[in-house]
Amino acid sequence: MADNKRDYYEVLGVQKGVSDDELKKAYRAMVKKYHPDLHPDDKEAEEKMKEVNEAYDVLSDKEKRAKYDQFGFAGIDPSYGAGQGGGFGGFSSGGFSGDFGDIGDIFESFFGGGFGGQSRSNPNAPRRGQDIKTSVQISFLEACKDTGVDVRVNRYERCPDCSGTGARAGTSAETCPSCRGSGTVRVTQRTPLGVFQTTKTCDRCGGTGKVINSPCPTCSGQGRIRKVFSKNVKIPAGIDDGQTLRVTGEGDCGINGGPNGDLIIRVSVRPDEVFEREGFDVYTEVPISYLQAALGDEITIPTIDGNIKYRIPAGTQNGDTFHLRGQGIPKLNRNTRGDHHATIRVVVPKNLTKKQQDLLRAFNDSLDDRNSPEKKKFSDWFK
Ligand SMILES: [Zn+2]
Ligand SMILES: [Zn+2]
C-alpha cells in the first residue's frame, strides 16, 4: 500500500523535524487550498483534502509521528491508509475544530476576505505620535486673567544624533537582505500536490524592510529618546476648573515621519475663600455693620479686579445683593465679561456691655412702624 502513498511530510510540504506551529500553519494553508466548501464538486480536491488530513492526523500526534518517523507507513495503524474508507469524516468532525480551538476562525479566513491575503499594515507607514496628558493647578484669580504656566512632561523626541533613523552617525539603515525591503518573505512549498506559496513577516527585520547594522548609541536604534520637556503655556483668561487645553504638536514625536502628538493640559482651578464662580459670574459676600446698613455707607467690595468702593443706600437689608455688570470673569475668546454679585451680610454686634444694652433698648423703644414696614405687615397679619 505504500507504493502509491505520498510521504506525509511531502503532503504537507514541510521538512522532517518541523515544529508544531509550522506544521499547523502548513496544514491550515492546505485546508485553505482544498477545503470542500471552496471546491464543491471537485473530486480531486476532495482526495487531496483527505490526504492532507491523514498526514496531519499522524504528524500532529507525537506518538504516531515518532512511529511514522521510525517505521514509515508500516509503523502506523493501517486504517489510516488512503482509500480505506476514511473519507471526509475526520475533516468536519471534532478532530478538526479540536485542533484549532475555534472553527469559526478558519471559516472567517475562507469567507471573510482574508483568504490568502495579507492584511498586515505597513510598519513603515507614517504614524502620529502619542498625545501626552498632564495637568496644572492655578488659583482662582489666575484663571480670571491670561496666565503663563510652566508645564513639564516626559516625551519622546526625535533622536538628535541620528535624526530619527536609529543608525549610528555616518551609517544608515540598510535594506533588509532577507526580504529585500518588502518586510515579508514568501515561503514556497513544493509538494506533489503543487507549489504552495505563503507570505509571512520577515523575521530578520520584523517587517520594517530595513536593518540597522550599527545602531545609534544615543537611542539604541529606536530613533527617538525620552526627554523632559518644559514649556510656558499660556492659559487664557476665563478658563474654568476641569477644562483642557490642547497644545498642537507638543506630544510625542511621530514615527516614520508622521506628525507629532499633542500636549493636552487639564486645568484645575483652586477654590477661593472670597470669590465663588458660576459660569462667568462671580459671587461675594460683604459683611457690614447694622449701622452701615441702617444709615447707608460707602463700602468696599472685593472684585477680581481688586477692591472697589460702592455706595449702599440707607436701609440696606441683610441678604440684599448688588450687581456689578461686566465685572465678572472674561468670557473665553470673547470681549465680554460676566457680572459680579455682592450679597450683604449684616453683622449683629456681640458681647454688649450693660450700657450698650440700655442704649440699644432705648433706641428700639424709639422705633415705630415707619422704621420697619415689613414688621408692621407681619404684626398686622398676626392680629
Ligand atoms: Zn526583512
Ligand atoms: Zn539615535
mmCIF file of C-alpha atoms and ligand atoms in Angstrom:
data_model
loop_
_atom_site.group_PDB
_atom_site.id
_atom_site.type_symbol
_atom_site.label_atom_id
_atom_site.label_comp_id
_atom_site.label_asym_id
_atom_site.label_seq_id
_atom_site.Cartn_x
_atom_site.Cartn_y
_atom_site.Cartn_z
ATOM 1 C CA MET A 1 0.000 0.000 0.000
ATOM 2 C CA ALA A 2 2.941 2.303 0.491
ATOM 3 C CA ASP A 3 3.640 2.267 -3.198
ATOM 4 C CA ASN A 4 1.167 4.873 -4.211
ATOM 5 C CA LYS A 5 1.131 6.803 -0.964
ATOM 6 C CA ARG A 6 2.999 10.055 -0.654
ATOM 7 C CA ASP A 7 5.220 10.815 2.272
ATOM 8 C CA TYR A 8 3.245 12.712 4.935
ATOM 9 C CA TYR A 9 5.832 15.444 5.189
ATOM 10 C CA GLU A 10 5.694 15.845 1.461
ATOM 11 C CA VAL A 11 1.930 16.006 1.508
ATOM 12 C CA LEU A 12 2.011 18.934 3.921
ATOM 13 C CA GLY A 13 5.021 20.479 2.266
ATOM 14 C CA VAL A 14 7.139 20.501 5.387
ATOM 15 C CA GLN A 15 10.506 19.130 6.420
ATOM 16 C CA LYS A 16 11.037 16.275 8.798
ATOM 17 C CA GLY A 17 11.522 17.782 12.276
ATOM 18 C CA VAL A 18 9.048 20.572 11.584
ATOM 19 C CA SER A 19 7.779 22.397 14.692
ATOM 20 C CA ASP A 20 4.193 22.058 15.835
ATOM 21 C CA ASP A 21 3.491 25.641 14.852
ATOM 22 C CA GLU A 22 4.928 25.300 11.392
ATOM 23 C CA LEU A 23 3.039 22.073 10.932
ATOM 24 C CA LYS A 24 -0.190 23.722 11.941
ATOM 25 C CA LYS A 25 0.478 26.594 9.582
ATOM 26 C CA ALA A 26 1.208 24.269 6.711
ATOM 27 C CA TYR A 27 -1.943 22.337 7.429
ATOM 28 C CA ARG A 28 -4.035 25.479 7.512
ATOM 29 C CA ALA A 29 -2.588 26.545 4.189
ATOM 30 C CA MET A 30 -3.621 23.199 2.728
ATOM 31 C CA VAL A 31 -7.063 23.416 4.209
ATOM 32 C CA LYS A 32 -7.498 26.782 2.606
ATOM 33 C CA LYS A 33 -6.456 25.345 -0.680
ATOM 34 C CA TYR A 34 -8.565 22.215 -0.712
ATOM 35 C CA HIS A 35 -11.486 22.858 1.568
ATOM 36 C CA PRO A 36 -14.575 21.182 0.060
ATOM 37 C CA ASP A 37 -16.631 24.324 0.525
ATOM 38 C CA LEU A 38 -14.362 26.020 -1.952
ATOM 39 C CA HIS A 39 -14.451 23.126 -4.398
ATOM 40 C CA PRO A 40 -17.966 21.753 -4.123
ATOM 41 C CA ASP A 41 -17.791 19.229 -6.930
ATOM 42 C CA ASP A 42 -14.108 18.701 -7.245
ATOM 43 C CA LYS A 43 -13.236 15.060 -6.690
ATOM 44 C CA GLU A 44 -9.548 15.760 -6.921
ATOM 45 C CA ALA A 45 -9.669 18.448 -4.223
ATOM 46 C CA GLU A 46 -11.623 16.101 -2.047
ATOM 47 C CA GLU A 47 -8.989 13.429 -2.450
ATOM 48 C CA LYS A 48 -6.218 15.845 -1.676
ATOM 49 C CA MET A 49 -8.017 17.129 1.356
ATOM 50 C CA LYS A 50 -8.332 13.580 2.547
ATOM 51 C CA GLU A 51 -4.653 13.015 2.054
ATOM 52 C CA VAL A 52 -3.775 16.229 3.878
ATOM 53 C CA ASN A 53 -5.998 15.335 6.806
ATOM 54 C CA GLU A 54 -4.464 11.962 7.105
ATOM 55 C CA ALA A 55 -0.941 13.334 7.048
ATOM 56 C CA TYR A 56 -1.784 15.960 9.631
ATOM 57 C CA ASP A 57 -3.536 13.471 11.812
ATOM 58 C CA VAL A 58 -0.379 11.416 12.049
ATOM 59 C CA LEU A 59 2.224 14.152 12.171
ATOM 60 C CA SER A 60 0.367 16.209 14.761
ATOM 61 C CA ASP A 61 0.277 13.250 17.127
ATOM 62 C CA LYS A 62 3.573 12.844 18.927
ATOM 63 C CA GLU A 63 3.356 9.098 19.274
ATOM 64 C CA LYS A 64 2.114 8.390 15.771
ATOM 65 C CA ARG A 65 4.686 10.724 14.333
ATOM 66 C CA ALA A 66 7.515 9.001 16.179
ATOM 67 C CA LYS A 67 6.374 5.626 14.857
ATOM 68 C CA TYR A 68 5.948 7.014 11.375
ATOM 69 C CA ASP A 69 9.423 8.543 11.505
ATOM 70 C CA GLN A 70 10.877 5.210 12.516
ATOM 71 C CA PHE A 71 8.884 2.742 10.505
ATOM 72 C CA GLY A 72 7.167 4.700 7.786
ATOM 73 C CA PHE A 73 3.610 3.731 6.902
ATOM 74 C CA ALA A 74 4.211 0.346 8.427
ATOM 75 C CA GLY A 75 4.562 1.968 11.804
ATOM 76 C CA ILE A 76 1.066 3.364 11.937
ATOM 77 C CA ASP A 77 -2.384 1.933 12.114
ATOM 78 C CA PRO A 78 -3.349 0.583 8.687
ATOM 79 C CA SER A 79 -6.771 2.155 8.992
ATOM 80 C CA TYR A 80 -5.044 5.419 8.182
ATOM 81 C CA GLY A 81 -4.271 4.133 4.773
ATOM 82 C CA ALA A 82 -5.692 6.086 1.890
ATOM 83 C CA GLY A 83 -8.702 4.746 0.104
ATOM 84 C CA GLN A 84 -9.754 2.640 3.059
ATOM 85 C CA GLY A 85 -12.970 4.468 3.638
ATOM 86 C CA GLY A 86 -11.615 7.150 5.911
ATOM 87 C CA GLY A 87 -13.341 9.630 3.654
ATOM 88 C CA PHE A 88 -14.052 13.056 4.854
ATOM 89 C CA GLY A 89 -15.394 12.010 8.175
ATOM 90 C CA GLY A 90 -12.374 13.177 10.070
ATOM 91 C CA PHE A 91 -12.415 16.528 8.451
ATOM 92 C CA SER A 92 -15.576 18.075 9.742
ATOM 93 C CA SER A 93 -15.572 16.164 12.997
ATOM 94 C CA GLY A 94 -14.247 17.196 16.345
ATOM 95 C CA GLY A 95 -10.699 16.380 15.401
ATOM 96 C CA PHE A 96 -10.616 19.418 13.248
ATOM 97 C CA SER A 97 -12.114 22.020 15.489
ATOM 98 C CA GLY A 98 -10.375 20.485 18.443
ATOM 99 C CA ASP A 99 -7.006 21.188 16.962
ATOM 100 C CA PHE A 100 -7.760 24.779 16.210
ATOM 101 C CA GLY A 101 -9.988 25.777 19.032
ATOM 102 C CA ASP A 102 -12.457 27.744 17.049
ATOM 103 C CA ILE A 103 -13.643 26.517 13.743
ATOM 104 C CA GLY A 104 -15.143 29.929 13.053
ATOM 105 C CA ASP A 105 -11.621 31.251 12.850
ATOM 106 C CA ILE A 106 -10.900 29.029 9.898
ATOM 107 C CA PHE A 107 -14.132 29.874 8.190
ATOM 108 C CA GLU A 108 -13.524 33.519 8.669
ATOM 109 C CA SER A 109 -10.327 33.171 6.771
ATOM 110 C CA PHE A 110 -12.216 31.438 3.989
ATOM 111 C CA PHE A 111 -15.086 33.784 3.617
ATOM 112 C CA GLY A 112 -14.151 36.904 5.480
ATOM 113 C CA GLY A 113 -11.960 38.264 2.738
ATOM 114 C CA GLY A 114 -8.798 37.210 4.461
ATOM 115 C CA PHE A 115 -8.360 34.238 2.196
ATOM 116 C CA GLY A 116 -4.780 34.103 1.109
ATOM 117 C CA GLY A 117 -4.449 37.823 1.597
ATOM 118 C CA GLN A 118 -2.178 39.804 3.833
ATOM 119 C CA SER A 119 -3.941 42.357 5.965
ATOM 120 C CA ARG A 120 -0.831 43.355 7.888
ATOM 121 C CA SER A 121 -0.415 47.122 7.931
ATOM 122 C CA ASN A 122 2.755 48.615 6.609
ATOM 123 C CA PRO A 123 5.203 49.064 9.503
ATOM 124 C CA ASN A 124 6.915 51.853 7.605
ATOM 125 C CA ALA A 125 3.774 53.947 7.244
ATOM 126 C CA PRO A 126 3.991 57.332 8.988
ATOM 127 C CA ARG A 127 2.357 57.200 12.374
ATOM 128 C CA ARG A 128 1.278 60.083 14.548
ATOM 129 C CA GLY A 129 2.985 60.398 17.916
ATOM 130 C CA GLN A 130 1.003 59.814 21.095
ATOM 131 C CA ASP A 131 -0.802 62.618 22.836
ATOM 132 C CA ILE A 132 0.580 63.445 26.253
ATOM 133 C CA LYS A 133 -1.763 64.322 29.072
ATOM 134 C CA THR A 134 -0.797 66.411 32.021
ATOM 135 C CA SER A 135 -2.480 68.718 34.494
ATOM 136 C CA VAL A 136 -1.773 72.058 36.109
ATOM 137 C CA GLN A 137 -3.341 73.872 39.000
ATOM 138 C CA ILE A 138 -3.874 77.609 39.093
ATOM 139 C CA SER A 139 -5.516 79.952 41.568
ATOM 140 C CA PHE A 140 -8.962 81.416 41.147
ATOM 141 C CA LEU A 141 -7.553 84.836 40.322
ATOM 142 C CA GLU A 142 -5.013 83.398 37.870
ATOM 143 C CA ALA A 143 -7.906 81.833 35.991
ATOM 144 C CA CYS A 144 -9.505 85.260 35.637
ATOM 145 C CA LYS A 145 -6.706 86.659 33.514
ATOM 146 C CA ASP A 146 -4.267 85.346 30.908
ATOM 147 C CA THR A 147 -1.718 83.318 32.808
ATOM 148 C CA GLY A 148 1.524 81.622 31.878
ATOM 149 C CA VAL A 149 2.139 78.243 33.468
ATOM 150 C CA ASP A 150 5.303 76.151 33.305
ATOM 151 C CA VAL A 151 4.441 72.653 32.143
ATOM 152 C CA ARG A 152 6.950 69.799 32.404
ATOM 153 C CA VAL A 153 6.403 66.421 30.795
ATOM 154 C CA ASN A 154 8.401 63.410 29.680
ATOM 155 C CA ARG A 155 8.053 62.837 25.993
ATOM 156 C CA TYR A 156 9.636 61.100 23.042
ATOM 157 C CA GLU A 157 11.691 63.342 20.839
ATOM 158 C CA ARG A 158 13.430 62.602 17.589
ATOM 159 C CA CYS A 159 16.957 61.462 18.399
ATOM 160 C CA PRO A 160 19.233 64.394 17.532
ATOM 161 C CA ASP A 161 22.266 62.190 16.886
ATOM 162 C CA CYS A 162 20.755 60.066 14.149
ATOM 163 C CA SER A 163 17.894 62.374 13.109
ATOM 164 C CA GLY A 164 15.453 59.604 13.887
ATOM 165 C CA THR A 165 16.947 56.972 11.614
ATOM 166 C CA GLY A 166 18.217 54.822 14.503
ATOM 167 C CA ALA A 167 21.528 54.269 12.694
ATOM 168 C CA ARG A 168 24.869 55.418 14.115
ATOM 169 C CA ALA A 169 26.032 58.738 12.703
ATOM 170 C CA GLY A 170 27.709 58.209 9.354
ATOM 171 C CA THR A 171 25.839 54.979 8.708
ATOM 172 C CA SER A 172 22.306 54.350 7.624
ATOM 173 C CA ALA A 173 19.678 51.699 7.828
ATOM 174 C CA GLU A 174 20.111 49.177 5.074
ATOM 175 C CA THR A 175 17.600 47.329 3.020
ATOM 176 C CA CYS A 176 16.907 44.015 4.675
ATOM 177 C CA PRO A 177 18.693 41.328 2.677
ATOM 178 C CA SER A 178 16.215 38.632 3.708
ATOM 179 C CA CYS A 179 13.125 40.300 2.296
ATOM 180 C CA ARG A 180 14.775 42.864 0.027
ATOM 181 C CA GLY A 181 12.946 45.610 1.820
ATOM 182 C CA SER A 182 9.417 44.283 1.397
ATOM 183 C CA GLY A 183 9.075 43.280 5.054
ATOM 184 C CA THR A 184 7.577 39.950 4.087
ATOM 185 C CA VAL A 185 9.016 36.756 2.808
ATOM 186 C CA ARG A 186 7.384 34.177 0.615
ATOM 187 C CA VAL A 187 7.569 30.626 1.788
ATOM 188 C CA THR A 188 7.383 28.251 -1.132
ATOM 189 C CA GLN A 189 6.431 24.678 -0.535
ATOM 190 C CA ARG A 190 6.839 22.272 -3.360
ATOM 191 C CA THR A 191 4.802 19.135 -2.991
ATOM 192 C CA PRO A 192 3.439 16.591 -5.383
ATOM 193 C CA LEU A 193 0.134 18.388 -4.991
ATOM 194 C CA GLY A 194 1.539 21.539 -6.409
ATOM 195 C CA VAL A 195 3.549 24.525 -5.302
ATOM 196 C CA PHE A 196 2.222 26.490 -2.394
ATOM 197 C CA GLN A 197 3.232 29.941 -1.505
ATOM 198 C CA THR A 198 2.502 31.693 1.732
ATOM 199 C CA THR A 199 3.713 35.062 2.914
ATOM 200 C CA LYS A 200 4.955 35.826 6.372
ATOM 201 C CA THR A 201 6.525 38.731 8.160
ATOM 202 C CA CYS A 202 10.260 38.829 7.710
ATOM 203 C CA ASP A 203 11.931 37.644 10.909
ATOM 204 C CA ARG A 204 15.145 39.462 10.260
ATOM 205 C CA CYS A 205 13.729 42.989 10.080
ATOM 206 C CA GLY A 206 10.446 42.440 11.911
ATOM 207 C CA GLY A 207 8.581 43.602 8.828
ATOM 208 C CA THR A 208 10.173 47.027 8.505
ATOM 209 C CA GLY A 209 12.196 46.072 5.446
ATOM 210 C CA LYS A 210 15.267 47.667 6.969
ATOM 211 C CA VAL A 211 18.047 46.504 9.210
ATOM 212 C CA ILE A 212 20.311 48.687 11.275
ATOM 213 C CA ASN A 213 23.725 47.082 11.412
ATOM 214 C CA SER A 214 25.236 49.774 13.563
ATOM 215 C CA PRO A 215 22.602 51.235 15.909
ATOM 216 C CA CYS A 216 22.845 54.811 17.120
ATOM 217 C CA PRO A 217 24.200 54.603 20.696
ATOM 218 C CA THR A 218 22.129 57.561 21.874
ATOM 219 C CA CYS A 219 18.740 55.996 21.139
ATOM 220 C CA SER A 220 19.793 52.323 20.866
ATOM 221 C CA GLY A 221 18.471 52.297 17.334
ATOM 222 C CA GLN A 222 14.997 53.474 18.313
ATOM 223 C CA GLY A 223 15.276 56.782 16.503
ATOM 224 C CA ARG A 224 13.743 58.619 19.427
ATOM 225 C CA ILE A 225 14.626 59.309 23.013
ATOM 226 C CA ARG A 226 12.703 60.164 26.112
ATOM 227 C CA LYS A 227 13.292 63.697 27.276
ATOM 228 C CA VAL A 228 11.996 66.135 29.827
ATOM 229 C CA PHE A 229 10.228 68.900 28.003
ATOM 230 C CA SER A 230 9.158 72.105 29.629
ATOM 231 C CA LYS A 231 7.227 74.969 28.187
ATOM 232 C CA ASN A 232 5.474 78.026 29.437
ATOM 233 C CA VAL A 233 1.917 77.586 28.292
ATOM 234 C CA LYS A 234 -0.488 80.480 28.103
ATOM 235 C CA ILE A 235 -3.748 79.785 29.845
ATOM 236 C CA PRO A 236 -6.461 82.081 28.535
ATOM 237 C CA ALA A 237 -8.478 84.253 30.889
ATOM 238 C CA GLY A 238 -11.786 82.748 31.879
ATOM 239 C CA ILE A 239 -10.768 79.079 31.937
ATOM 240 C CA ASP A 240 -12.828 77.053 34.385
ATOM 241 C CA ASP A 241 -11.957 74.160 36.652
ATOM 242 C CA GLY A 242 -11.650 70.890 34.730
ATOM 243 C CA GLN A 243 -11.292 72.397 31.261
ATOM 244 C CA THR A 244 -8.493 71.240 28.971
ATOM 245 C CA LEU A 245 -6.111 72.955 26.614
ATOM 246 C CA ARG A 246 -4.561 71.290 23.595
ATOM 247 C CA VAL A 247 -1.125 72.383 22.502
ATOM 248 C CA THR A 248 -0.816 71.041 18.982
ATOM 249 C CA GLY A 249 2.332 69.168 18.054
ATOM 250 C CA GLU A 250 3.924 69.157 21.511
ATOM 251 C CA GLY A 251 3.237 65.499 22.321
ATOM 252 C CA ASP A 252 5.430 62.524 21.404
ATOM 253 C CA CYS A 253 7.239 62.811 18.096
ATOM 254 C CA GLY A 254 5.753 60.964 15.154
ATOM 255 C CA ILE A 255 7.131 57.705 13.783
ATOM 256 C CA ASN A 256 8.354 57.241 10.223
ATOM 257 C CA GLY A 257 7.888 60.924 9.564
ATOM 258 C CA GLY A 258 4.356 61.046 10.979
ATOM 259 C CA PRO A 259 3.120 64.172 12.768
ATOM 260 C CA ASN A 260 3.719 64.756 16.460
ATOM 261 C CA GLY A 261 1.015 64.088 19.022
ATOM 262 C CA ASP A 262 -0.479 66.905 21.042
ATOM 263 C CA LEU A 263 0.054 68.036 24.606
ATOM 264 C CA ILE A 264 -3.235 68.033 26.469
ATOM 265 C CA ILE A 265 -3.371 70.037 29.669
ATOM 266 C CA ARG A 266 -6.158 69.674 32.161
ATOM 267 C CA VAL A 267 -6.517 72.840 34.220
ATOM 268 C CA SER A 268 -7.788 72.676 37.751
ATOM 269 C CA VAL A 269 -8.665 75.901 39.499
ATOM 270 C CA ARG A 270 -8.212 76.161 43.258
ATOM 271 C CA PRO A 271 -11.336 77.425 45.015
ATOM 272 C CA ASP A 272 -11.073 80.882 46.593
ATOM 273 C CA GLU A 273 -12.078 81.955 50.089
ATOM 274 C CA VAL A 274 -13.696 85.168 48.931
ATOM 275 C CA PHE A 275 -14.930 84.510 45.413
ATOM 276 C CA GLU A 276 -17.283 81.933 44.060
ATOM 277 C CA ARG A 277 -17.912 81.307 40.418
ATOM 278 C CA GLU A 278 -20.920 80.245 38.443
ATOM 279 C CA GLY A 279 -20.474 80.351 34.693
ATOM 280 C CA PHE A 280 -18.780 83.683 34.156
ATOM 281 C CA ASP A 281 -20.438 85.395 37.129
ATOM 282 C CA VAL A 282 -18.654 85.940 40.435
ATOM 283 C CA TYR A 283 -20.330 85.952 43.848
ATOM 284 C CA THR A 284 -19.053 87.511 47.066
ATOM 285 C CA GLU A 285 -20.500 88.166 50.489
ATOM 286 C CA VAL A 286 -19.816 91.555 52.051
ATOM 287 C CA PRO A 287 -20.170 91.902 55.825
ATOM 288 C CA ILE A 288 -21.319 95.342 57.024
ATOM 289 C CA SER A 289 -22.410 96.679 60.399
ATOM 290 C CA TYR A 290 -26.070 97.248 61.203
ATOM 291 C CA LEU A 291 -25.234 100.946 61.403
ATOM 292 C CA GLN A 292 -23.904 100.993 57.827
ATOM 293 C CA ALA A 293 -26.978 99.062 56.787
ATOM 294 C CA ALA A 294 -29.334 101.461 58.526
ATOM 295 C CA LEU A 295 -27.667 104.712 57.511
ATOM 296 C CA GLY A 296 -26.132 103.718 54.183
ATOM 297 C CA ASP A 297 -22.427 103.971 53.525
ATOM 298 C CA GLU A 298 -19.637 103.653 51.047
ATOM 299 C CA ILE A 299 -18.490 100.083 51.409
ATOM 300 C CA THR A 300 -15.611 98.104 49.910
ATOM 301 C CA ILE A 301 -16.467 95.220 47.606
ATOM 302 C CA PRO A 302 -13.680 92.829 46.587
ATOM 303 C CA THR A 303 -13.787 92.007 42.859
ATOM 304 C CA ILE A 304 -11.404 90.091 40.646
ATOM 305 C CA ASP A 305 -10.028 93.474 39.534
ATOM 306 C CA GLY A 306 -9.308 94.438 43.139
ATOM 307 C CA ASN A 307 -11.314 96.247 45.806
ATOM 308 C CA ILE A 308 -13.822 98.804 44.617
ATOM 309 C CA LYS A 309 -15.835 101.426 46.505
ATOM 310 C CA TYR A 310 -19.578 101.100 46.321
ATOM 311 C CA ARG A 311 -22.289 103.249 47.877
ATOM 312 C CA ILE A 312 -25.132 101.335 49.520
ATOM 313 C CA PRO A 313 -28.348 103.137 50.366
ATOM 314 C CA ALA A 314 -29.758 103.692 53.852
ATOM 315 C CA GLY A 315 -31.990 100.815 54.901
ATOM 316 C CA THR A 316 -29.972 98.109 53.138
ATOM 317 C CA GLN A 317 -31.180 94.720 54.350
ATOM 318 C CA ASN A 318 -29.322 91.577 55.197
ATOM 319 C CA GLY A 319 -29.183 89.457 52.026
ATOM 320 C CA ASP A 320 -29.591 92.377 49.595
ATOM 321 C CA THR A 321 -27.465 91.781 46.508
ATOM 322 C CA PHE A 322 -25.818 94.436 44.406
ATOM 323 C CA HIS A 323 -24.979 93.632 40.804
ATOM 324 C CA LEU A 324 -21.865 94.986 39.156
ATOM 325 C CA ARG A 325 -22.358 94.488 35.426
ATOM 326 C CA GLY A 326 -19.368 93.372 33.403
ATOM 327 C CA GLN A 327 -17.122 92.973 36.426
ATOM 328 C CA GLY A 328 -17.151 89.184 36.399
ATOM 329 C CA ILE A 329 -14.980 86.705 34.583
ATOM 330 C CA PRO A 330 -13.852 87.302 30.994
ATOM 331 C CA LYS A 331 -15.669 85.042 28.558
ATOM 332 C CA LEU A 332 -13.179 82.834 26.729
ATOM 333 C CA ASN A 333 -12.262 84.286 23.361
ATOM 334 C CA ARG A 334 -14.920 86.957 23.584
ATOM 335 C CA ASN A 335 -14.642 90.543 24.571
ATOM 336 C CA THR A 336 -17.297 90.490 27.251
ATOM 337 C CA ARG A 337 -17.368 89.579 30.900
ATOM 338 C CA GLY A 338 -19.845 88.141 33.352
ATOM 339 C CA ASP A 339 -21.219 90.111 36.308
ATOM 340 C CA HIS A 340 -20.200 90.457 39.923
ATOM 341 C CA HIS A 341 -22.862 89.901 42.584
ATOM 342 C CA ALA A 342 -22.165 91.215 46.088
ATOM 343 C CA THR A 343 -24.501 89.982 48.795
ATOM 344 C CA ILE A 344 -24.761 91.990 52.012
ATOM 345 C CA ARG A 345 -24.332 90.222 55.304
ATOM 346 C CA VAL A 346 -25.337 92.442 58.235
ATOM 347 C CA VAL A 347 -23.251 91.642 61.267
ATOM 348 C CA VAL A 348 -25.126 91.737 64.592
ATOM 349 C CA PRO A 349 -22.897 93.057 67.415
ATOM 350 C CA LYS A 350 -21.961 90.618 70.148
ATOM 351 C CA ASN A 351 -20.768 90.883 73.774
ATOM 352 C CA LEU A 352 -22.674 94.097 74.545
ATOM 353 C CA THR A 353 -21.959 95.885 77.825
ATOM 354 C CA LYS A 354 -24.773 96.825 80.171
ATOM 355 C CA LYS A 355 -24.589 100.397 78.942
ATOM 356 C CA GLN A 356 -24.724 99.354 75.278
ATOM 357 C CA GLN A 357 -27.690 97.109 76.013
ATOM 358 C CA ASP A 358 -29.542 100.029 77.660
ATOM 359 C CA LEU A 359 -28.766 102.311 74.718
ATOM 360 C CA LEU A 360 -29.981 99.693 72.305
ATOM 361 C CA ARG A 361 -33.214 99.222 74.251
ATOM 362 C CA ALA A 362 -33.792 102.957 74.368
ATOM 363 C CA PHE A 363 -33.144 103.113 70.640
ATOM 364 C CA ASN A 364 -35.505 100.215 69.992
ATOM 365 C CA ASP A 365 -38.259 101.867 72.086
ATOM 366 C CA SER A 366 -37.994 104.864 69.805
ATOM 367 C CA LEU A 367 -38.846 102.821 66.701
ATOM 368 C CA ASP A 368 -42.290 102.821 65.215
ATOM 369 C CA ASP A 369 -43.974 101.181 62.224
ATOM 370 C CA ARG A 370 -42.433 103.617 59.773
ATOM 371 C CA ASN A 371 -38.988 102.276 60.636
ATOM 372 C CA SER A 372 -39.789 98.714 59.658
ATOM 373 C CA PRO A 373 -42.725 98.399 57.281
ATOM 374 C CA GLU A 374 -42.201 94.650 56.858
ATOM 375 C CA LYS A 375 -42.503 94.098 60.570
ATOM 376 C CA LYS A 376 -45.742 96.067 60.602
ATOM 377 C CA LYS A 377 -47.188 93.966 57.839
ATOM 378 C CA PHE A 378 -46.264 90.869 59.792
ATOM 379 C CA SER A 379 -47.832 92.019 63.094
ATOM 380 C CA ASP A 380 -50.995 93.200 61.261
ATOM 381 C CA TRP A 381 -51.394 89.729 59.873
ATOM 382 C CA PHE A 382 -50.779 88.261 63.313
ATOM 383 C CA LYS A 383 -53.646 90.213 64.803
HETATM 384 ZN ZN ZN B 1 13.316 41.760 6.187
HETATM 385 ZN ZN ZN B 2 19.670 57.977 17.591
#
